[in-house]
Tab-separated table of C-alpha atoms in Angstrom:
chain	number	residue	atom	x	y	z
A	12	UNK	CA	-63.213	-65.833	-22.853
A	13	UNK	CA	-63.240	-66.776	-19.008
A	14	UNK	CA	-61.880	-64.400	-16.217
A	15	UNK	CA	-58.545	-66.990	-16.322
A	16	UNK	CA	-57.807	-66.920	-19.752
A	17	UNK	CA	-57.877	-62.850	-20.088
A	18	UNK	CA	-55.675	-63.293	-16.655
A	19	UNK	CA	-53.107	-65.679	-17.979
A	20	UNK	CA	-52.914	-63.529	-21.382
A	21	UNK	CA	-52.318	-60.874	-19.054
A	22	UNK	CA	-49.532	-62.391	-17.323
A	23	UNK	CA	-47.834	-63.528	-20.188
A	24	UNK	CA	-48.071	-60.330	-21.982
A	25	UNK	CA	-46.102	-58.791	-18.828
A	26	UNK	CA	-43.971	-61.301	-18.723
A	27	UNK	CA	-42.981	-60.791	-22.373
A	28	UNK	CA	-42.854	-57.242	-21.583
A	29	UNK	CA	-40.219	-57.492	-19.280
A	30	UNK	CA	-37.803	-60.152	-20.848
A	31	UNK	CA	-38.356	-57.672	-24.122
A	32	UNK	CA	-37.145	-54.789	-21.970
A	33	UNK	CA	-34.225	-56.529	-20.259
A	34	UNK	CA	-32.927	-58.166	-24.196
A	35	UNK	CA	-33.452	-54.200	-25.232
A	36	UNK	CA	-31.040	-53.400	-22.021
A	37	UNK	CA	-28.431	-55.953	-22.538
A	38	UNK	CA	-27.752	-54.974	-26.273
A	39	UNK	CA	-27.541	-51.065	-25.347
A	40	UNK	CA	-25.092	-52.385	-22.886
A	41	UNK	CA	-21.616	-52.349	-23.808
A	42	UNK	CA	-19.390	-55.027	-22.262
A	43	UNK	CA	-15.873	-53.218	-20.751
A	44	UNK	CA	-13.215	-54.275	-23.053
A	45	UNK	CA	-10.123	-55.657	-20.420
A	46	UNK	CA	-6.638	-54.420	-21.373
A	47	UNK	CA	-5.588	-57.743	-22.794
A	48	UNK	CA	-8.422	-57.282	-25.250
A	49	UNK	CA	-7.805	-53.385	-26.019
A	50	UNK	CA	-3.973	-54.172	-26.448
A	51	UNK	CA	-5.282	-57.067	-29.090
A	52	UNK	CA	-7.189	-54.452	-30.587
A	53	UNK	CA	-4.176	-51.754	-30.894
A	54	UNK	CA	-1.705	-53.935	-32.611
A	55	UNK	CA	-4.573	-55.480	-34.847
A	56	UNK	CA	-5.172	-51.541	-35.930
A	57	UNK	CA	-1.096	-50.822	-36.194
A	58	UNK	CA	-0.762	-54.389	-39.026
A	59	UNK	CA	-3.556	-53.396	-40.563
A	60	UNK	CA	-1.810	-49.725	-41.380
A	61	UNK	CA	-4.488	-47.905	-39.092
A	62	UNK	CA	-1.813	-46.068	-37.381
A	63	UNK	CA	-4.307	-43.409	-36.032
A	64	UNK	CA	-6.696	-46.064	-34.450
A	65	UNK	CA	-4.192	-47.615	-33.011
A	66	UNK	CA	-2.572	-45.105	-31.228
A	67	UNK	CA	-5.694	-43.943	-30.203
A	68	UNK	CA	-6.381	-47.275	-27.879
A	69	UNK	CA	-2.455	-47.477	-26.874
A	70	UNK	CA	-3.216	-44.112	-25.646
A	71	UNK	CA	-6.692	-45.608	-23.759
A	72	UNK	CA	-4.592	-48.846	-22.767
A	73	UNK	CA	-1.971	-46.355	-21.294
A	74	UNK	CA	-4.359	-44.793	-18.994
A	75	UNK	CA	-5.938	-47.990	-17.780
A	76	UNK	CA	-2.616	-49.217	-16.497
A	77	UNK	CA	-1.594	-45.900	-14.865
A	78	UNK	CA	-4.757	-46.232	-12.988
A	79	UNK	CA	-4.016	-49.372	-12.569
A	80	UNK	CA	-0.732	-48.327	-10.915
A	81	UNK	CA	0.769	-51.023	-13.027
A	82	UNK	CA	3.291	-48.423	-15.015
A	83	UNK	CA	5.328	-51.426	-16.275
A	84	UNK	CA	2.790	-52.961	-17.890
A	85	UNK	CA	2.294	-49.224	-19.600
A	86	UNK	CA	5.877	-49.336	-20.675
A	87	UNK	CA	5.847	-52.939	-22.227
A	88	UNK	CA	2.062	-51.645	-23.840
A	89	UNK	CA	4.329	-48.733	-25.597
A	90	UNK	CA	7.551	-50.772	-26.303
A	91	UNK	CA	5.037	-53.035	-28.287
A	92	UNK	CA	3.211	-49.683	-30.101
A	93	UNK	CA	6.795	-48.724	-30.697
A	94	UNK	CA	8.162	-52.282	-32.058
A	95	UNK	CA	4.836	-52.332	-34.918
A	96	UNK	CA	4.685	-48.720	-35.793
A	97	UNK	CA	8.060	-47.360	-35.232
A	98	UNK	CA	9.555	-45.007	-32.945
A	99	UNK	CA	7.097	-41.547	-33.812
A	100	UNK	CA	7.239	-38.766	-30.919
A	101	UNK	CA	3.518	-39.429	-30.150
A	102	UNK	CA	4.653	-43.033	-29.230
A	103	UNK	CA	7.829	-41.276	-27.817
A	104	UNK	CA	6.110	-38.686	-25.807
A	105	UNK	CA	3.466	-41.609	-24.080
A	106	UNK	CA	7.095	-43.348	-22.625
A	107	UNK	CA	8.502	-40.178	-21.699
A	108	UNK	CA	5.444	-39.377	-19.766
A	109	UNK	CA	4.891	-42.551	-18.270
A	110	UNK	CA	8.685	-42.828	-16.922
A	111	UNK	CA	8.158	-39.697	-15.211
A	112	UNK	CA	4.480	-40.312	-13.322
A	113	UNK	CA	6.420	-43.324	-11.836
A	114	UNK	CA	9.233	-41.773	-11.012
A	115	UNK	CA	11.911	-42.481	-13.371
A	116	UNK	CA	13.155	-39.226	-14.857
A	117	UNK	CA	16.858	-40.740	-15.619
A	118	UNK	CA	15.071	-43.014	-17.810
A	119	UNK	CA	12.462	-40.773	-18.996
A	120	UNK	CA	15.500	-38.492	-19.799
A	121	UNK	CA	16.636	-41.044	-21.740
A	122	UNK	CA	14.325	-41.619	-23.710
A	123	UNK	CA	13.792	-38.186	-25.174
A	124	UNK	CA	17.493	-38.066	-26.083
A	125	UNK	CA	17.038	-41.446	-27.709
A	126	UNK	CA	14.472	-39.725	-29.742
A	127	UNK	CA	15.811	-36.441	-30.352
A	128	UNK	CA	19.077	-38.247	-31.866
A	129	UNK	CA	17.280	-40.041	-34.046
A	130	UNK	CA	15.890	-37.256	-36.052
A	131	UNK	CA	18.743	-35.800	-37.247
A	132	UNK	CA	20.805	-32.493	-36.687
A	133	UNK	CA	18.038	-30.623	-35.217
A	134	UNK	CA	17.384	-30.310	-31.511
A	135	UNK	CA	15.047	-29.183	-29.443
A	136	UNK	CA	16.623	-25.785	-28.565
A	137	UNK	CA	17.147	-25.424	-32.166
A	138	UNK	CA	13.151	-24.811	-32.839
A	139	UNK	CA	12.448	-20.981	-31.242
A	140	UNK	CA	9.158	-22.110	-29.687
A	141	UNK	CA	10.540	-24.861	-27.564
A	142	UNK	CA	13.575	-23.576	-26.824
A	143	UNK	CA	14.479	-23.649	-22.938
A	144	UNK	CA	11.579	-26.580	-22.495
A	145	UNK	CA	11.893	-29.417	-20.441
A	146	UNK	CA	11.430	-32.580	-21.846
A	147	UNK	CA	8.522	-33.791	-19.587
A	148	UNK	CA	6.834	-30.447	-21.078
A	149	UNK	CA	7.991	-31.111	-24.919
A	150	UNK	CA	6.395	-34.686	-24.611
A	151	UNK	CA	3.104	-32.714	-24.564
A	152	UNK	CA	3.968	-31.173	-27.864
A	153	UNK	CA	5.535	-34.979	-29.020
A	154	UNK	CA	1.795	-36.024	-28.189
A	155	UNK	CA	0.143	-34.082	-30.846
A	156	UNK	CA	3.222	-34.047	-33.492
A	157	UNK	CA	2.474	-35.709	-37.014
A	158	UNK	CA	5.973	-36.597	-39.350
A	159	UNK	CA	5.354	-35.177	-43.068
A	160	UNK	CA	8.079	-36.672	-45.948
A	161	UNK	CA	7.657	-34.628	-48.710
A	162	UNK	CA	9.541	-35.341	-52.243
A	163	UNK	CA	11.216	-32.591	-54.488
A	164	UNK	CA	8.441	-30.269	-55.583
A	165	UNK	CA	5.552	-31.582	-53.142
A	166	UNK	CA	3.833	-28.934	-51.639
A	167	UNK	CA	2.895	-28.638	-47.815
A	168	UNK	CA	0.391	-25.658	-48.128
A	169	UNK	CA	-0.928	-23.514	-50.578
A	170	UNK	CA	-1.591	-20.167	-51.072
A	171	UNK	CA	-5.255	-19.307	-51.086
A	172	UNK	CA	-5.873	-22.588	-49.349
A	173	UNK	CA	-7.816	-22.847	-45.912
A	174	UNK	CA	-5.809	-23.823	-43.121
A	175	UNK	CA	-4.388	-22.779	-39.292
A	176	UNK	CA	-1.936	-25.918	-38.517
A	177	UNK	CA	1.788	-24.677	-37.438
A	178	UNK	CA	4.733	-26.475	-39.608
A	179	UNK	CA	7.892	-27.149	-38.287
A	180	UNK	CA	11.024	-27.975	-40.674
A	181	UNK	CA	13.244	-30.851	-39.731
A	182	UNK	CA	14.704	-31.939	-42.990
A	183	UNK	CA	15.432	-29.932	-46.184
A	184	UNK	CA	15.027	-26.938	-46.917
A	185	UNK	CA	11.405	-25.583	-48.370
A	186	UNK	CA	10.924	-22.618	-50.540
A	187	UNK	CA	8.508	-19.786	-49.632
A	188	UNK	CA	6.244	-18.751	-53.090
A	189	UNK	CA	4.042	-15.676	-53.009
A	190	UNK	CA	1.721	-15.188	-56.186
A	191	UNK	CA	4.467	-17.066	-58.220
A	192	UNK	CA	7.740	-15.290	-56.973
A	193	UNK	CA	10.062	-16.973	-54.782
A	194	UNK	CA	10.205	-14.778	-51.515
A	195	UNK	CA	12.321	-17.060	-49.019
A	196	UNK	CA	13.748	-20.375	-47.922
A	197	UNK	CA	12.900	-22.103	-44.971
A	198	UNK	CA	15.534	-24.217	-43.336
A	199	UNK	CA	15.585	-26.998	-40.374
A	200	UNK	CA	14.313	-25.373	-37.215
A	201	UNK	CA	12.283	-22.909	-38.923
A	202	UNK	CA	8.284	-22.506	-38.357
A	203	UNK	CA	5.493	-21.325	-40.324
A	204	UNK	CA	1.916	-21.537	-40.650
A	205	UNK	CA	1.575	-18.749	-37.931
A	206	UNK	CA	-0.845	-16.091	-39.776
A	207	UNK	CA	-3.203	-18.703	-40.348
A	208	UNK	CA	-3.082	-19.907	-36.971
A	209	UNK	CA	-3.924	-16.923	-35.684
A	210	UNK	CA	-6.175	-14.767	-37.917
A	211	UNK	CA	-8.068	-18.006	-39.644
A	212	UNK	CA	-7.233	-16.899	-42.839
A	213	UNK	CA	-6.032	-18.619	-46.211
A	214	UNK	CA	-2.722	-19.192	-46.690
A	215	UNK	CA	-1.166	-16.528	-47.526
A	216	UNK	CA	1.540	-18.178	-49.371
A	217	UNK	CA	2.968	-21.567	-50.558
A	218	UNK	CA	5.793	-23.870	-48.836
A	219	UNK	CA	6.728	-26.366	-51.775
A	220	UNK	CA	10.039	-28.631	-50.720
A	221	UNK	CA	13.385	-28.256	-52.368
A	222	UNK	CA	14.767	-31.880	-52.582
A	223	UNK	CA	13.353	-34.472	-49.740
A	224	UNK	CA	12.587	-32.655	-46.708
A	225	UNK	CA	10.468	-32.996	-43.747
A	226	UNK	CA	8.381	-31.210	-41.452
A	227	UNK	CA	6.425	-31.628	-38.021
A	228	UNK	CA	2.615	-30.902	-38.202
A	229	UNK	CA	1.235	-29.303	-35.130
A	230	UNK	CA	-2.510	-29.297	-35.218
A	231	UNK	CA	-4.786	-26.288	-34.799
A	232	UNK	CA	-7.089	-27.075	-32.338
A	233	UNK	CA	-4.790	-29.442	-30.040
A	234	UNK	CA	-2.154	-26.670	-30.353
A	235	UNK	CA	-3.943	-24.419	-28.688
A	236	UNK	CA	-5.052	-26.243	-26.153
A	237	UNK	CA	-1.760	-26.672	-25.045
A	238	UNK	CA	-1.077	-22.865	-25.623
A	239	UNK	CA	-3.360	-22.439	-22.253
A	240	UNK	CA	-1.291	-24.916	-20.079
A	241	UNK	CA	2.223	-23.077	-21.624
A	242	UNK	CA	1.313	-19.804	-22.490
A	243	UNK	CA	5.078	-18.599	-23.180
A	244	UNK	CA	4.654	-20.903	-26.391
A	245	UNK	CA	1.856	-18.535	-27.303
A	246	UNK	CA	3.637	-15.464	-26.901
A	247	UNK	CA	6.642	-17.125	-29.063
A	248	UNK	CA	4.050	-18.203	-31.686
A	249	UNK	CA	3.222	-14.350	-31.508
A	250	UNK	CA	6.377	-13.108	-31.913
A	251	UNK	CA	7.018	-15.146	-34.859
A	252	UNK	CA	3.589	-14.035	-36.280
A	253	UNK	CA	4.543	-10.363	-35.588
A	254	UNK	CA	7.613	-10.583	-37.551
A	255	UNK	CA	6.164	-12.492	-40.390
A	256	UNK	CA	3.406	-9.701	-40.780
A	257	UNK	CA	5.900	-7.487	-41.011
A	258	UNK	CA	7.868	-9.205	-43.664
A	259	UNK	CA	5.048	-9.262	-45.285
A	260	UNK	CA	3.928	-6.259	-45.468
A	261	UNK	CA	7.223	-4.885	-46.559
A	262	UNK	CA	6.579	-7.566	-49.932
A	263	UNK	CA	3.770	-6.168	-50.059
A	264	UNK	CA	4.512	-2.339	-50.861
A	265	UNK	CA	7.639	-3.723	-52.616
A	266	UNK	CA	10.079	-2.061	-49.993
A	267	UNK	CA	12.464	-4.659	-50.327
A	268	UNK	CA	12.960	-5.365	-46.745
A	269	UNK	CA	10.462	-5.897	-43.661
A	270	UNK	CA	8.783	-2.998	-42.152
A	271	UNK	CA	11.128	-4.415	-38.735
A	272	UNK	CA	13.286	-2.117	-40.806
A	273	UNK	CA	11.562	0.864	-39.068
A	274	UNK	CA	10.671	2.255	-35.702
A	275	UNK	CA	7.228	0.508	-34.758
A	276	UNK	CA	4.545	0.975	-32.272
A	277	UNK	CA	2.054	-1.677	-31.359
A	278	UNK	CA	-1.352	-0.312	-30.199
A	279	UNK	CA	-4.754	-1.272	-29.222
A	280	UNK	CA	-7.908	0.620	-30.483
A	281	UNK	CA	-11.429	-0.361	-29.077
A	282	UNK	CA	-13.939	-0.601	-31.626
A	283	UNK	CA	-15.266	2.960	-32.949
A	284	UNK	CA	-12.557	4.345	-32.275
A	285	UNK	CA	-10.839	6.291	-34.947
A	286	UNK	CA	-7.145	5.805	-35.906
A	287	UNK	CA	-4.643	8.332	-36.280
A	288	UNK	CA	-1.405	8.652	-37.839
A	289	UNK	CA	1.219	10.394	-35.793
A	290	UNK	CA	3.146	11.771	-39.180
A	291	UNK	CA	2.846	11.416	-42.894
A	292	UNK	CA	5.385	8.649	-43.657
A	293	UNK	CA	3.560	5.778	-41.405
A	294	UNK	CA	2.609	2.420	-42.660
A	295	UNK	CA	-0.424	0.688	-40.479
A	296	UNK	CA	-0.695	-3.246	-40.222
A	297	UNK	CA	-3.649	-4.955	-39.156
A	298	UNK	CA	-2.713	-7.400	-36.164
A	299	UNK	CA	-5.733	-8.629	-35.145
A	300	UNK	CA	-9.468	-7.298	-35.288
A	301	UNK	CA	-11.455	-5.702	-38.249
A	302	UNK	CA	-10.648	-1.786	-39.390
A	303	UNK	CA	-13.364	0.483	-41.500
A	304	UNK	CA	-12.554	3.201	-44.281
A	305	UNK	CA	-14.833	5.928	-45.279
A	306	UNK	CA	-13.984	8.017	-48.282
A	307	UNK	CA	-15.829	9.283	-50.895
A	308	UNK	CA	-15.113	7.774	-54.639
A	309	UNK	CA	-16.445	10.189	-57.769
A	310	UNK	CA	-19.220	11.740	-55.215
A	311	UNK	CA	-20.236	8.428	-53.314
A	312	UNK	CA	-19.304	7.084	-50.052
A	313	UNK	CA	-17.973	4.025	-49.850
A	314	UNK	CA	-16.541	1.505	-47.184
A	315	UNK	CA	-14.079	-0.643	-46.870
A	316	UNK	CA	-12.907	-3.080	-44.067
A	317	UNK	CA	-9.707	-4.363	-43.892
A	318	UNK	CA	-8.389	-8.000	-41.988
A	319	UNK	CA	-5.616	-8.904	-39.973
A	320	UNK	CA	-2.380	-9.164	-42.823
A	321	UNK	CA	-3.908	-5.911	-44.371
A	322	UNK	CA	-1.412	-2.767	-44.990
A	323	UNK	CA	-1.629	1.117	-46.071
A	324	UNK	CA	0.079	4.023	-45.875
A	325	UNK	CA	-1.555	6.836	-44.003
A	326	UNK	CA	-0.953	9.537	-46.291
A	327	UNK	CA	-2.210	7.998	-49.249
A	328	UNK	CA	-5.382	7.656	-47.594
A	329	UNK	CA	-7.788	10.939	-47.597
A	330	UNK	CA	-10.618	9.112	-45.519
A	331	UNK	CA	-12.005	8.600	-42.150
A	332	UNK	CA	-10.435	5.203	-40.082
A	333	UNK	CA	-12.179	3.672	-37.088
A	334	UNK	CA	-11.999	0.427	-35.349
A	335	UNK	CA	-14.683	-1.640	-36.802
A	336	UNK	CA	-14.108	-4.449	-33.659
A	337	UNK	CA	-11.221	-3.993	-30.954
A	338	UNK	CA	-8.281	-4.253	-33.007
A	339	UNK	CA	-4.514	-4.285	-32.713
A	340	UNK	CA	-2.287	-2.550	-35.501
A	341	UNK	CA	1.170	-2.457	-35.836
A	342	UNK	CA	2.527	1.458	-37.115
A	343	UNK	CA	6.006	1.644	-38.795
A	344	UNK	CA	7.068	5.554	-39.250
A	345	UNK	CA	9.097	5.153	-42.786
A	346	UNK	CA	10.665	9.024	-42.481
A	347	UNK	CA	13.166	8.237	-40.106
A	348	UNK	CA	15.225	6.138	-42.035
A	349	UNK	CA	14.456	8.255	-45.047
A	350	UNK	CA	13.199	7.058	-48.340
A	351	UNK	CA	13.071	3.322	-48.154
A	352	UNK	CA	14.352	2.929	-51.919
A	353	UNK	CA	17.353	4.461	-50.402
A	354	UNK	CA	18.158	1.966	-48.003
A	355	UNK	CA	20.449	-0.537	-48.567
């Protein structure tokens, strides 16, 4: 083989190389998708019943026309989301928003009382955690919402289930079921979900719907996300969590009525740390954070640790508590009120 053959071989084998590289290039390369084609894309999604995909790239298409600065075009991009999939307070909340980053807060304000009359009785003040909000704020919260129908008898969680979403009744009225027994009713306005929220725990009971009812989903993680731009929704979500612990607990020892009933103190222990009762009669509830017990059964030692939801009354216990993490417990002092079968 002469010197210009291997050469030309060579050459070609480079060449080759490169136009090999540069086809490899072009299909890792993705082509932008223009608005006109994303917008195609959204309402192909919303016939089609993909309701999630196609909010998803309204929500995209929105952006690119705020950057845009063409905010119309937004609105007109929504009013079409809206005309395919029905007014929904995601939808709701992406017009709200976008009438106030140009400006337009009568509108805006508008909208959101459009919306809010729509879905019946309920308002916004109505539901404790938004209570007091404005409604550029709550259109954060309409972002992340998801609409639940539920028929007679459906459930929307159950007990012993895995789960940390927050519920939100709008419609109907949904009973409360602990191990079989009937323990309240939740009505429109009302939240639950909380314990599982924060502690990460199963359900600790069911919610099963009356008649037709209908709730508001609020999504774990996206939740709290939204907990660190408001954290006053936190601290509501906590207060409804205390009380509900409480409650709870009071089912719990069969008291008949929530340990709110007595005088409580909230305290933090750091882990080690042992806890004390300041007088015979007090209940403890776990808040948050892990708690150990020592104490000896028929000669051996044993341990036990004990969750957030968990509840026991100091002077049954002959045994040695301590802070197994840093923990926060709730103590409820039963003897001033007397005997709690006494109370009405």
């Amino acid at each position: 083989m002469t010197l210009g053959v291997l050469f030309l071989r060579d050459r070609l084998d480079c060449l080759l190389g490169g136009v090999m590289r540069w086809i490899r290039k072009s299909m890792k390369k993705k082509e932008a998708v223009s608005p006109r084609q994303m917008l195609r894309m959204a309402e192909r999604a919303a016939r089609k019943g993909k309701s999630e995909d196609a909010l998803n790239l309204y929500a995209r298409l929105v952006d690119v026309y705020l950057e845009q600065k063409a905010g119309l075009r937004a609105v007109a991009a929504i009013k079409s989301a809206r005309s395919i999939l029905g007014p929904g307070p995601r939808i709701q909340g992406m017009l709200i928003k976008v009438y106030s980053r140009m400006g337009l807060k009568g509108d805006a304000k508008r909208e959101f009382n459009w919306y809010m009359g729509r879905i019946g009785s309920i308002g916004k003040d109505d539901i404790f955690i938004f209570s007091g909000m404005d409604y550029e704020e709550f259109a954060d919260f309409m972002d992340i919402m998801e609409i639940i129908k539920t028929k007679k008898g459906s459930y929307v969680i159950r007990q012993g289930h895995p789960g940390n979403d927050i519920y939100i009744v709008t419609e109907g009225k949904f009973e409360v079921i602990r191990d079989s027994t009937r323990v309240g009713i939740l009505e429109e306005g009302d939240v639950f979900g909380e314990i599982g929220f924060f502690h990460h725990r199963l359900r600790t009971a069911s919610v099963r719907s009356v008649d037709k009812g209908e709730v508001v989903r609020l999504p774990s993680a996206e939740l709290r996300g939204l907990c660190n731009k408001y954290p006053y929704v936190e601290k509501r979500l906590e207060t409804l969590y205390t009380e509900r612990l409480l409650k709870k607990a009071g089912e719990d020892l069969m008291l008949g009525h929530s340990l709110s009933s007595y005088p409580v103190l909230h305290l933090h222990v750091s882990k080690g740390e042992e806890l004390t009762s300041p007088c015979d009669g007090t209940i403890t509830v776990v808040k948050k954070g892990t708690i150990e017990i020592d104490y000896d059964e028929e000669g051996l030692s044993v341990k036990r640790f004990m969750g957030p939801g968990s509840v026991f009354r100091h002077p049954k216990i002959s045994a040695r508590v301590k802070a197994a993490s840093d923990v926060e417990i709730i103590q409820a002092d039963t003897t001033s009120l007397g005997d709690p079968k006494d109370m009405p």
